[in-house]
mmCIF file of C-alpha atoms and ligand atoms in Angstrom:
data_model
loop_
_atom_site.group_PDB
_atom_site.id
_atom_site.type_symbol
_atom_site.label_atom_id
_atom_site.label_comp_id
_atom_site.label_asym_id
_atom_site.label_seq_id
_atom_site.Cartn_x
_atom_site.Cartn_y
_atom_site.Cartn_z
ATOM 1 C CA MET A 1 92.105 83.121 109.587
ATOM 2 C CA SER A 2 93.449 84.055 106.159
ATOM 3 C CA ALA A 3 96.104 82.288 104.106
ATOM 4 C CA LEU A 4 98.391 85.289 104.588
ATOM 5 C CA PHE A 5 97.970 85.089 108.381
ATOM 6 C CA ASP A 6 98.885 81.369 108.275
ATOM 7 C CA GLN A 7 101.974 82.119 106.187
ATOM 8 C CA LEU A 8 103.090 84.813 108.616
ATOM 9 C CA VAL A 9 102.576 82.494 111.617
ATOM 10 C CA ARG A 10 104.597 79.726 109.971
ATOM 11 C CA ARG A 11 107.373 82.159 109.116
ATOM 12 C CA ILE A 12 107.507 83.445 112.705
ATOM 13 C CA GLN A 13 107.510 79.869 114.079
ATOM 14 C CA LEU A 14 110.491 79.036 111.850
ATOM 15 C CA ASP A 15 112.522 82.252 111.951
ATOM 16 C CA GLY A 16 111.379 84.045 115.108
ATOM 17 C CA PRO A 17 109.669 87.448 115.368
ATOM 18 C CA LEU A 18 109.593 89.539 112.168
ATOM 19 C CA SER A 19 110.775 93.104 111.781
ATOM 20 C CA LEU A 20 107.989 95.525 110.898
ATOM 21 C CA ALA A 21 109.694 95.969 107.513
ATOM 22 C CA ASP A 22 109.468 92.227 106.748
ATOM 23 C CA TYR A 23 105.827 92.238 107.850
ATOM 24 C CA MET A 24 104.934 95.267 105.686
ATOM 25 C CA ALA A 25 106.746 93.889 102.647
ATOM 26 C CA GLN A 26 104.886 90.562 102.809
ATOM 27 C CA VAL A 27 101.496 92.001 103.725
ATOM 28 C CA LEU A 28 101.558 94.747 101.086
ATOM 29 C CA THR A 29 103.395 93.228 98.149
ATOM 30 C CA ASP A 30 103.178 89.413 98.290
ATOM 31 C CA PRO A 31 102.445 88.749 94.589
ATOM 32 C CA HIS A 32 99.343 86.618 95.313
ATOM 33 C CA LEU A 33 98.004 87.528 98.740
ATOM 34 C CA GLY A 34 99.463 90.995 99.343
ATOM 35 C CA TYR A 35 97.221 94.021 99.806
ATOM 36 C CA TYR A 36 98.213 95.673 96.507
ATOM 37 C CA SER A 37 97.942 92.419 94.526
ATOM 38 C CA ARG A 38 94.574 91.208 95.700
ATOM 39 C CA GLN A 39 91.988 91.453 92.971
ATOM 40 C CA GLN A 40 88.586 91.333 94.618
ATOM 41 C CA ALA A 41 85.846 89.410 92.860
ATOM 42 C CA ASP A 42 83.961 92.607 91.999
ATOM 43 C CA GLY A 43 87.071 94.222 90.536
ATOM 44 C CA LYS A 44 87.282 96.676 93.434
ATOM 45 C CA ASP A 45 90.745 98.120 94.043
ATOM 46 C CA PRO A 46 92.156 100.053 97.034
ATOM 47 C CA PHE A 47 91.587 103.532 95.565
ATOM 48 C CA GLY A 48 88.719 105.989 95.565
ATOM 49 C CA ARG A 49 85.447 106.332 97.456
ATOM 50 C CA ARG A 50 84.633 102.611 97.265
ATOM 51 C CA GLY A 51 88.175 101.608 98.230
ATOM 52 C CA ASP A 52 90.289 102.213 101.316
ATOM 53 C CA PHE A 53 91.885 105.592 100.620
ATOM 54 C CA ILE A 54 91.922 108.353 98.020
ATOM 55 C CA THR A 55 94.996 109.951 96.466
ATOM 56 C CA ALA A 56 95.525 113.300 94.731
ATOM 57 C CA PRO A 57 95.153 112.019 91.123
ATOM 58 C CA GLU A 58 91.913 110.278 92.147
ATOM 59 C CA ILE A 59 90.611 113.505 93.708
ATOM 60 C CA SER A 60 90.991 115.541 90.530
ATOM 61 C CA GLN A 61 92.295 115.394 86.965
ATOM 62 C CA MET A 62 93.958 118.763 87.689
ATOM 63 C CA PHE A 63 96.718 117.044 89.693
ATOM 64 C CA GLY A 64 97.991 114.899 86.800
ATOM 65 C CA GLU A 65 97.497 117.715 84.289
ATOM 66 C CA LEU A 66 99.671 120.101 86.286
ATOM 67 C CA LEU A 67 102.344 117.444 86.763
ATOM 68 C CA GLY A 68 102.248 116.903 82.987
ATOM 69 C CA LEU A 69 102.920 120.584 82.385
ATOM 70 C CA TRP A 70 105.698 120.446 84.992
ATOM 71 C CA CYS A 71 107.311 117.560 83.064
ATOM 72 C CA ALA A 72 106.950 119.384 79.724
ATOM 73 C CA ASP A 73 108.573 122.475 81.244
ATOM 74 C CA CYS A 74 111.458 120.349 82.594
ATOM 75 C CA TRP A 75 111.939 118.791 79.182
ATOM 76 C CA VAL A 76 112.158 122.238 77.528
ATOM 77 C CA ASN A 77 114.664 123.335 80.184
ATOM 78 C CA LEU A 78 116.723 120.188 79.577
ATOM 79 C CA GLY A 79 117.138 121.407 75.979
ATOM 80 C CA ALA A 80 114.215 119.431 74.486
ATOM 81 C CA PRO A 81 116.104 116.110 74.085
ATOM 82 C CA PRO A 82 114.735 113.919 71.238
ATOM 83 C CA ARG A 83 114.138 111.016 73.690
ATOM 84 C CA VAL A 84 113.238 111.136 77.358
ATOM 85 C CA ILE A 85 112.372 108.313 79.778
ATOM 86 C CA LEU A 86 109.177 109.223 81.651
ATOM 87 C CA ALA A 87 108.999 106.900 84.657
ATOM 88 C CA GLU A 88 106.395 106.635 87.384
ATOM 89 C CA LEU A 89 106.845 104.628 90.590
ATOM 90 C CA GLY A 90 103.709 102.947 91.992
ATOM 91 C CA PRO A 91 101.182 104.309 89.468
ATOM 92 C CA GLY A 92 98.102 102.828 91.218
ATOM 93 C CA ARG A 93 95.210 102.968 88.756
ATOM 94 C CA GLY A 94 97.275 104.827 86.136
ATOM 95 C CA THR A 95 95.165 107.966 86.550
ATOM 96 C CA LEU A 96 98.035 110.399 87.069
ATOM 97 C CA MET A 97 99.839 109.151 83.948
ATOM 98 C CA ALA A 98 96.671 109.291 81.829
ATOM 99 C CA ASP A 99 95.904 112.877 82.923
ATOM 100 C CA LEU A 100 99.551 113.877 82.461
ATOM 101 C CA LEU A 101 99.651 112.539 78.899
ATOM 102 C CA ARG A 102 96.398 114.297 77.991
ATOM 103 C CA ALA A 103 97.841 117.616 79.200
ATOM 104 C CA ALA A 104 101.112 116.893 77.367
ATOM 105 C CA LYS A 105 99.236 116.871 74.048
ATOM 106 C CA GLY A 106 99.567 120.656 74.268
ATOM 107 C CA VAL A 107 103.320 120.189 73.693
ATOM 108 C CA PRO A 108 103.423 117.672 70.790
ATOM 109 C CA ALA A 109 107.238 117.525 70.492
ATOM 110 C CA PHE A 110 107.427 116.555 74.186
ATOM 111 C CA LEU A 111 104.804 113.849 73.711
ATOM 112 C CA ALA A 112 106.733 112.507 70.718
ATOM 113 C CA ALA A 113 109.968 112.322 72.755
ATOM 114 C CA LEU A 114 108.411 110.331 75.631
ATOM 115 C CA GLU A 115 109.057 106.682 76.458
ATOM 116 C CA ILE A 116 106.747 105.539 79.248
ATOM 117 C CA HIS A 117 108.069 103.222 81.967
ATOM 118 C CA LEU A 118 106.108 102.153 85.042
ATOM 119 C CA VAL A 119 107.567 100.552 88.174
ATOM 120 C CA GLU A 120 104.824 98.432 89.752
ATOM 121 C CA VAL A 121 104.875 95.230 91.827
ATOM 122 C CA SER A 122 101.208 94.349 91.713
ATOM 123 C CA PRO A 123 100.111 92.219 88.715
ATOM 124 C CA SER A 124 96.461 93.328 89.102
ATOM 125 C CA LEU A 125 97.375 97.016 89.249
ATOM 126 C CA ARG A 126 99.561 96.562 86.139
ATOM 127 C CA ARG A 127 96.439 95.389 84.315
ATOM 128 C CA ARG A 128 94.506 98.351 85.650
ATOM 129 C CA GLN A 129 97.245 100.732 84.440
ATOM 130 C CA ALA A 130 97.233 99.127 80.990
ATOM 131 C CA GLN A 131 93.477 99.776 80.761
ATOM 132 C CA ALA A 132 93.922 103.417 81.788
ATOM 133 C CA LEU A 133 96.629 103.990 79.163
ATOM 134 C CA GLY A 134 94.832 102.331 76.243
ATOM 135 C CA ASP A 135 96.981 101.731 73.167
ATOM 136 C CA LEU A 136 100.062 103.543 74.392
ATOM 137 C CA GLU A 137 103.346 101.719 74.421
ATOM 138 C CA VAL A 138 104.287 101.167 78.059
ATOM 139 C CA THR A 139 107.002 99.064 79.695
ATOM 140 C CA TRP A 140 106.615 97.735 83.255
ATOM 141 C CA HIS A 141 109.450 97.046 85.667
ATOM 142 C CA ASP A 142 109.803 95.525 89.125
ATOM 143 C CA SER A 143 112.305 98.091 90.337
ATOM 144 C CA VAL A 144 114.017 101.401 89.561
ATOM 145 C CA ASP A 145 117.217 99.522 88.700
ATOM 146 C CA GLN A 146 115.568 98.147 85.560
ATOM 147 C CA LEU A 147 114.727 101.542 84.026
ATOM 148 C CA PRO A 148 116.609 102.305 80.778
ATOM 149 C CA THR A 149 119.765 104.384 81.057
ATOM 150 C CA SER A 150 119.977 105.574 77.463
ATOM 151 C CA ALA A 151 118.215 108.974 77.731
ATOM 152 C CA PRO A 152 117.464 111.649 80.348
ATOM 153 C CA LEU A 153 115.016 110.591 83.048
ATOM 154 C CA LEU A 154 111.865 112.352 84.252
ATOM 155 C CA LEU A 155 110.615 110.417 87.259
ATOM 156 C CA LEU A 156 107.431 110.859 89.315
ATOM 157 C CA ALA A 157 106.319 109.174 92.534
ATOM 158 C CA ASN A 158 103.035 110.101 94.207
ATOM 159 C CA GLU A 159 102.229 108.293 97.461
ATOM 160 C CA PHE A 160 104.785 105.610 96.612
ATOM 161 C CA PHE A 161 107.383 106.100 99.365
ATOM 162 C CA ASP A 162 104.757 105.964 102.163
ATOM 163 C CA ALA A 163 103.981 102.373 101.159
ATOM 164 C CA LEU A 164 107.573 101.143 101.517
ATOM 165 C CA PRO A 165 108.504 98.967 104.506
ATOM 166 C CA ILE A 166 109.837 100.729 107.599
ATOM 167 C CA HIS A 167 111.610 99.550 110.737
ATOM 168 C CA GLN A 168 110.499 100.934 114.093
ATOM 169 C CA TYR A 169 112.715 101.258 117.164
ATOM 170 C CA GLN A 170 111.815 102.115 120.729
ATOM 171 C CA ARG A 171 114.206 103.976 122.988
ATOM 172 C CA THR A 172 114.695 101.974 126.201
ATOM 173 C CA ARG A 173 117.039 102.509 129.171
ATOM 174 C CA GLN A 174 119.418 99.996 127.545
ATOM 175 C CA GLY A 175 119.380 101.679 124.091
ATOM 176 C CA TRP A 176 117.254 101.457 120.921
ATOM 177 C CA ALA A 177 115.270 98.202 120.637
ATOM 178 C CA GLU A 178 113.594 97.140 117.396
ATOM 179 C CA ARG A 179 109.837 96.529 117.484
ATOM 180 C CA ARG A 180 109.146 93.025 116.207
ATOM 181 C CA ILE A 181 106.054 91.016 115.425
ATOM 182 C CA GLY A 182 105.393 87.683 117.114
ATOM 183 C CA ILE A 183 102.384 85.459 117.942
ATOM 184 C CA ASN A 184 100.320 85.456 121.149
ATOM 185 C CA ASP A 185 100.369 82.349 123.387
ATOM 186 C CA ALA A 186 97.100 81.059 121.984
ATOM 187 C CA GLY A 187 98.491 81.309 118.444
ATOM 188 C CA THR A 188 95.496 83.360 117.354
ATOM 189 C CA GLU A 189 96.878 86.872 116.985
ATOM 190 C CA LEU A 190 99.959 88.727 115.846
ATOM 191 C CA VAL A 191 101.428 90.951 118.568
ATOM 192 C CA PHE A 192 104.196 93.545 118.850
ATOM 193 C CA GLY A 193 107.228 92.922 121.065
ATOM 194 C CA LEU A 194 110.728 94.350 121.440
ATOM 195 C CA ALA A 195 114.025 92.789 120.376
ATOM 196 C CA ALA A 196 117.114 93.137 122.568
ATOM 197 C CA ALA A 197 118.337 96.734 122.700
ATOM 198 C CA VAL A 198 121.386 97.888 120.792
ATOM 199 C CA PRO A 199 123.538 99.303 123.593
ATOM 200 C CA GLY A 200 124.164 103.044 123.606
ATOM 201 C CA ASN A 201 121.899 105.946 122.813
ATOM 202 C CA ARG A 202 122.552 106.263 119.126
ATOM 203 C CA LEU A 203 121.710 104.080 116.179
ATOM 204 C CA LEU A 204 122.652 105.278 112.728
ATOM 205 C CA GLY A 205 119.977 107.596 111.315
ATOM 206 C CA LEU A 206 117.808 107.760 114.454
ATOM 207 C CA PRO A 207 117.252 111.113 116.182
ATOM 208 C CA PRO A 208 117.982 111.866 119.848
ATOM 209 C CA ALA A 209 114.849 110.875 121.815
ATOM 210 C CA ASP A 210 113.477 110.346 125.325
ATOM 211 C CA ILE A 211 113.027 106.907 126.911
ATOM 212 C CA GLY A 212 109.840 105.362 125.509
ATOM 213 C CA ALA A 213 109.949 107.290 122.218
ATOM 214 C CA VAL A 214 109.542 105.442 118.909
ATOM 215 C CA ALA A 215 111.545 106.314 115.787
ATOM 216 C CA GLU A 216 111.439 104.968 112.251
ATOM 217 C CA LEU A 217 113.859 104.130 109.467
ATOM 218 C CA CYS A 218 112.996 103.321 105.849
ATOM 219 C CA PRO A 219 116.106 101.727 104.302
ATOM 220 C CA ALA A 220 114.074 100.576 101.271
ATOM 221 C CA GLY A 221 112.972 104.154 100.496
ATOM 222 C CA ASN A 222 116.429 105.570 101.079
ATOM 223 C CA ALA A 223 117.978 102.967 98.758
ATOM 224 C CA ILE A 224 115.508 103.891 95.986
ATOM 225 C CA ALA A 225 116.196 107.621 96.490
ATOM 226 C CA GLN A 226 119.918 106.922 96.229
ATOM 227 C CA ALA A 227 119.401 104.870 93.059
ATOM 228 C CA ILE A 228 117.377 107.753 91.552
ATOM 229 C CA GLY A 229 120.199 110.124 92.506
ATOM 230 C CA GLN A 230 122.711 107.916 90.689
ATOM 231 C CA ARG A 231 120.465 107.716 87.621
ATOM 232 C CA LEU A 232 120.016 111.482 87.458
ATOM 233 C CA ALA A 233 123.744 112.083 87.856
ATOM 234 C CA ALA A 234 124.467 109.635 85.011
ATOM 235 C CA GLN A 235 121.522 110.317 82.645
ATOM 236 C CA GLY A 236 120.439 113.862 83.468
ATOM 237 C CA GLY A 237 116.825 114.797 84.152
ATOM 238 C CA ALA A 238 114.706 115.433 87.224
ATOM 239 C CA ALA A 239 112.505 113.636 89.746
ATOM 240 C CA LEU A 240 109.455 114.710 91.708
ATOM 241 C CA ILE A 241 108.483 112.929 94.926
ATOM 242 C CA VAL A 242 105.086 113.829 96.407
ATOM 243 C CA ASP A 243 103.994 112.309 99.700
ATOM 244 C CA TYR A 244 102.901 112.978 103.218
ATOM 245 C CA GLY A 245 105.629 113.254 105.760
ATOM 246 C CA TYR A 246 108.055 115.421 107.689
ATOM 247 C CA LEU A 247 110.936 117.657 106.637
ATOM 248 C CA LYS A 248 113.444 116.939 109.410
ATOM 249 C CA THR A 249 114.393 113.593 110.967
ATOM 250 C CA GLN A 250 112.373 113.309 114.173
ATOM 251 C CA ALA A 251 111.047 110.694 116.599
ATOM 252 C CA GLY A 252 107.407 109.604 116.345
ATOM 253 C CA ASP A 253 105.233 106.579 115.552
ATOM 254 C CA SER A 254 103.587 107.340 112.196
ATOM 255 C CA LEU A 255 102.549 103.806 111.250
ATOM 256 C CA GLN A 256 98.909 103.520 110.229
ATOM 257 C CA ALA A 257 96.546 101.140 108.487
ATOM 258 C CA LEU A 258 93.457 102.266 106.579
ATOM 259 C CA ARG A 259 90.491 100.185 105.498
ATOM 260 C CA ALA A 260 87.403 101.719 103.910
ATOM 261 C CA HIS A 261 88.676 105.203 104.869
ATOM 262 C CA ARG A 262 88.928 104.284 108.583
ATOM 263 C CA TYR A 263 91.898 103.482 110.792
ATOM 264 C CA HIS A 264 92.409 99.756 111.231
ATOM 265 C CA PRO A 265 94.694 97.887 113.694
ATOM 266 C CA VAL A 266 97.984 97.288 111.835
ATOM 267 C CA LEU A 267 98.291 93.596 112.779
ATOM 268 C CA ARG A 268 94.634 92.561 112.349
ATOM 269 C CA ASP A 269 93.516 90.680 109.197
ATOM 270 C CA PRO A 270 96.859 91.200 107.396
ATOM 271 C CA GLY A 271 96.424 92.015 103.701
ATOM 272 C CA SER A 272 92.982 93.553 104.180
ATOM 273 C CA ALA A 273 94.104 97.131 104.904
ATOM 274 C CA ASP A 274 96.629 99.565 103.473
ATOM 275 C CA ILE A 275 99.625 100.141 105.770
ATOM 276 C CA THR A 276 101.718 103.297 105.418
ATOM 277 C CA ALA A 277 104.105 105.519 107.353
ATOM 278 C CA HIS A 278 105.023 109.175 107.032
ATOM 279 C CA VAL A 279 107.964 109.847 104.737
ATOM 280 C CA ASN A 280 111.209 111.290 106.132
ATOM 281 C CA PHE A 281 112.045 113.869 103.425
ATOM 282 C CA GLN A 282 115.386 114.752 105.001
ATOM 283 C CA ALA A 283 116.500 111.122 104.753
ATOM 284 C CA LEU A 284 115.297 110.865 101.112
ATOM 285 C CA ALA A 285 117.052 114.105 100.119
ATOM 286 C CA GLU A 286 120.303 112.998 101.775
ATOM 287 C CA ALA A 287 120.162 109.586 100.108
ATOM 288 C CA ALA A 288 119.505 111.153 96.682
ATOM 289 C CA GLN A 289 122.385 113.551 97.260
ATOM 290 C CA ALA A 290 124.670 110.662 98.243
ATOM 291 C CA GLY A 291 123.711 109.126 94.880
ATOM 292 C CA GLY A 292 124.808 112.294 93.062
ATOM 293 C CA ALA A 293 121.587 114.318 92.615
ATOM 294 C CA ARG A 294 120.885 117.882 93.739
ATOM 295 C CA PRO A 295 117.814 117.959 96.012
ATOM 296 C CA LEU A 296 115.871 121.243 96.109
ATOM 297 C CA PRO A 297 114.413 122.289 99.474
ATOM 298 C CA PRO A 298 110.932 120.710 99.602
ATOM 299 C CA VAL A 299 107.777 122.824 99.304
ATOM 300 C CA THR A 300 104.283 121.906 100.447
ATOM 301 C CA GLN A 301 101.814 120.396 97.971
ATOM 302 C CA GLY A 302 99.637 123.487 98.462
ATOM 303 C CA GLU A 303 102.460 125.857 97.501
ATOM 304 C CA PHE A 304 103.559 123.666 94.611
ATOM 305 C CA LEU A 305 100.156 123.263 92.954
ATOM 306 C CA THR A 306 99.302 126.923 93.470
ATOM 307 C CA HIS A 307 102.613 127.962 91.840
ATOM 308 C CA LEU A 308 101.839 125.703 88.894
ATOM 309 C CA GLY A 309 98.473 127.395 88.330
ATOM 310 C CA LEU A 310 95.886 125.189 90.073
ATOM 311 C CA ASP A 311 93.572 128.147 90.736
ATOM 312 C CA GLN A 312 93.602 129.188 87.076
ATOM 313 C CA ARG A 313 93.008 125.608 85.888
ATOM 314 C CA ALA A 314 90.122 125.219 88.356
ATOM 315 C CA SER A 315 88.512 128.476 87.146
ATOM 316 C CA GLN A 316 88.912 127.342 83.527
ATOM 317 C CA LEU A 317 87.179 124.013 84.257
ATOM 318 C CA ILE A 318 84.475 125.675 86.362
ATOM 319 C CA ALA A 319 83.650 128.054 83.480
ATOM 320 C CA GLN A 320 82.589 125.032 81.362
ATOM 321 C CA ALA A 321 80.990 123.003 84.166
ATOM 322 C CA THR A 322 77.459 122.379 85.444
ATOM 323 C CA ALA A 323 76.666 123.752 88.917
ATOM 324 C CA SER A 324 77.256 120.388 90.580
ATOM 325 C CA GLN A 325 80.527 119.782 88.654
ATOM 326 C CA ALA A 326 81.655 123.298 89.604
ATOM 327 C CA LYS A 327 81.064 122.469 93.256
ATOM 328 C CA ASP A 328 83.153 119.270 92.925
ATOM 329 C CA ILE A 329 86.020 121.142 91.239
ATOM 330 C CA ALA A 330 86.060 123.818 93.934
ATOM 331 C CA GLU A 331 86.044 121.104 96.619
ATOM 332 C CA ALA A 332 88.876 119.229 94.917
ATOM 333 C CA ARG A 333 90.958 122.414 94.736
ATOM 334 C CA LYS A 334 90.472 122.956 98.451
ATOM 335 C CA ARG A 335 91.223 119.332 99.281
ATOM 336 C CA LEU A 336 94.491 119.343 97.332
ATOM 337 C CA THR A 337 95.785 122.663 98.669
ATOM 338 C CA GLY A 338 93.942 123.476 101.938
ATOM 339 C CA ASP A 339 96.146 123.760 105.029
ATOM 340 C CA ALA A 340 93.853 121.492 107.045
ATOM 341 C CA GLU A 341 93.627 118.944 104.212
ATOM 342 C CA MET A 342 96.435 117.734 101.917
ATOM 343 C CA GLY A 343 98.001 121.142 101.244
ATOM 344 C CA ARG A 344 100.404 121.245 104.148
ATOM 345 C CA LEU A 345 100.861 117.632 105.245
ATOM 346 C CA PHE A 346 101.928 116.616 101.735
ATOM 347 C CA LYS A 347 105.373 117.782 100.602
ATOM 348 C CA VAL A 348 107.037 117.872 97.203
ATOM 349 C CA LEU A 349 110.724 117.033 96.885
ATOM 350 C CA ALA A 350 112.415 117.723 93.555
ATOM 351 C CA LEU A 351 115.730 116.208 92.546
ATOM 352 C CA THR A 352 117.848 117.482 89.722
ATOM 353 C CA THR A 353 121.522 117.458 88.805
ATOM 354 C CA SER A 354 124.336 119.800 89.796
ATOM 355 C CA ASP A 355 124.144 121.516 86.397
ATOM 356 C CA GLY A 356 120.372 120.911 86.004
ATOM 357 C CA PRO A 357 117.825 123.623 85.227
ATOM 358 C CA ASP A 358 115.596 125.434 87.729
ATOM 359 C CA LEU A 359 112.343 123.548 88.207
ATOM 360 C CA ALA A 360 108.851 125.050 88.042
ATOM 361 C CA GLY A 361 107.100 125.334 91.395
ATOM 362 C CA PHE A 362 110.320 125.695 93.393
ATOM 363 C CA PRO A 363 112.013 128.928 94.448
ATOM 364 C CA THR A 364 114.936 129.603 92.087
ATOM 365 C CA SER A 365 118.488 129.907 93.317
ATOM 366 C CA GLN A 366 118.166 133.667 92.617
ATOM 367 C CA ASP A 367 115.390 134.017 95.242
ATOM 368 C CA PRO A 368 117.380 134.591 98.436
ATOM 369 C CA GLY A 369 115.472 133.740 101.593
ATOM 370 C CA GLU A 370 113.004 131.545 99.772
ATOM 371 C CA THR A 371 115.324 128.615 99.297
ATOM 372 C CA GLN A 372 114.707 127.341 102.833
ATOM 373 C CA ALA A 373 111.353 125.790 103.696
ATOM 374 C CA THR A 374 109.422 128.272 105.825
ATOM 375 C CA PRO A 375 109.058 127.352 109.522
ATOM 376 C CA LYS A 376 105.301 126.867 109.231
ATOM 377 C CA ASN A 377 105.933 123.813 107.018
ATOM 378 C CA ASN A 378 108.265 122.205 109.466
ATOM 379 C CA PRO A 379 106.517 120.013 112.015
ATOM 380 C CA GLY A 380 109.812 119.435 113.871
HETATM 381 N N1 SAH B 1 100.523 106.714 92.803
HETATM 382 C C1 SAH B 1 99.190 106.167 92.931
HETATM 383 C C2 SAH B 1 99.109 104.943 93.865
HETATM 384 C C3 SAH B 1 99.645 105.064 95.245
HETATM 385 S S1 SAH B 1 99.487 103.553 96.176
HETATM 386 C C4 SAH B 1 98.213 107.250 93.338
HETATM 387 O O1 SAH B 1 98.670 108.307 93.717
HETATM 388 O O2 SAH B 1 97.009 107.024 93.276
HETATM 389 C C5 SAH B 1 101.086 102.808 96.051
HETATM 390 C C6 SAH B 1 101.431 102.211 94.712
HETATM 391 O O3 SAH B 1 102.763 101.705 94.780
HETATM 392 C C7 SAH B 1 100.577 101.048 94.252
HETATM 393 O O4 SAH B 1 100.494 101.098 92.840
HETATM 394 C C8 SAH B 1 101.398 99.831 94.701
HETATM 395 O O5 SAH B 1 101.081 98.641 94.066
HETATM 396 C C9 SAH B 1 102.794 100.312 94.397
HETATM 397 N N2 SAH B 1 103.870 99.701 95.200
HETATM 398 C C10 SAH B 1 103.887 99.534 96.533
HETATM 399 N N3 SAH B 1 105.076 99.001 96.929
HETATM 400 C C11 SAH B 1 105.823 98.880 95.804
HETATM 401 C C12 SAH B 1 107.149 98.405 95.556
HETATM 402 N N4 SAH B 1 107.924 97.959 96.537
HETATM 403 N N5 SAH B 1 107.607 98.423 94.282
HETATM 404 C C13 SAH B 1 106.813 98.875 93.265
HETATM 405 N N6 SAH B 1 105.543 99.319 93.449
HETATM 406 C C14 SAH B 1 105.049 99.323 94.695
#
């Protein structure tokens, strides 16, 4: 058994069964043994074909380039301030930021105004990001609260919120009961159990649901969304949250672990697989609004990238590519925007301020009827 397993067992023996959120936090972000911090001997990290999962910036440079143009457009609409804080949450390998900055070279005054700030818990991924960004001046932080307040903020988060710890509750005849993690009698395996139910049918933030249903809450994600909302209200700027998830609060067990691109049991070999849950965009938007930001109705990743010109950028790259590169670019375009791939499952939530500008890729307030997400995007 691994050192992380032993630590979890000792913690459970001392404190009793863990919430899923405590388990996820330790398993994913323990600074030495956590999934995101582990530096394998061969330098392998969680991303890409050789890793456990692949994200949009790792699929194609076009993703980061288009987000770079989105940021430059925001900056122009903010009145081209002489300084702007460009922050990314959970930058992974640093690929998105590197592609974004390359595209931003097309708008030199924007590039000159940028101060780059990365929020990252994993020491090994910080090193990886430093390599990707070369000589650029970059500041790392442990949390959103440490970002500077002295200039408008442009903030990006791609597949960050899905990695944050969630709580799960099961609806029983007695009320909602939290799912907790204990140890089997032999002391050899971690197992799920249920805590005592909270009497009554309602628990703050959980949807109405039938007996047996599971529902999830992500207080850590909501607190970060609220903090971003407060920052935007105080500093001005905009934020873009891209992730997979659902538009309306709903019941459902969305917890999953991935290892080498395959599903893996969530409690087996802790620290060896990525654990994520679908993001509740309604909860994030409400939290950001409570913080003082103006959330725009989310659009799908497919709609967003297509609005920003993904097809044109793909054609431009294909025109200069070899036949095999051209095939890869066409495949990447389809993977990012296809309805059966990332295009519909992934959503984009933009946050701005009450007096903030319209944001590229989102229906403007002058487009009646388009300001609500269309029913086809709503799984609920
Ligand atoms: N945005 C990247 C990586 C996504 S994986 C991409 O799209 O490829 C999630 C990232 O968030 C990793 O960099 C991970 O180390 C970081 N992370 C996870 N939990 C975090 C937390 N609580 N605080 C800061 N960073 C976190």
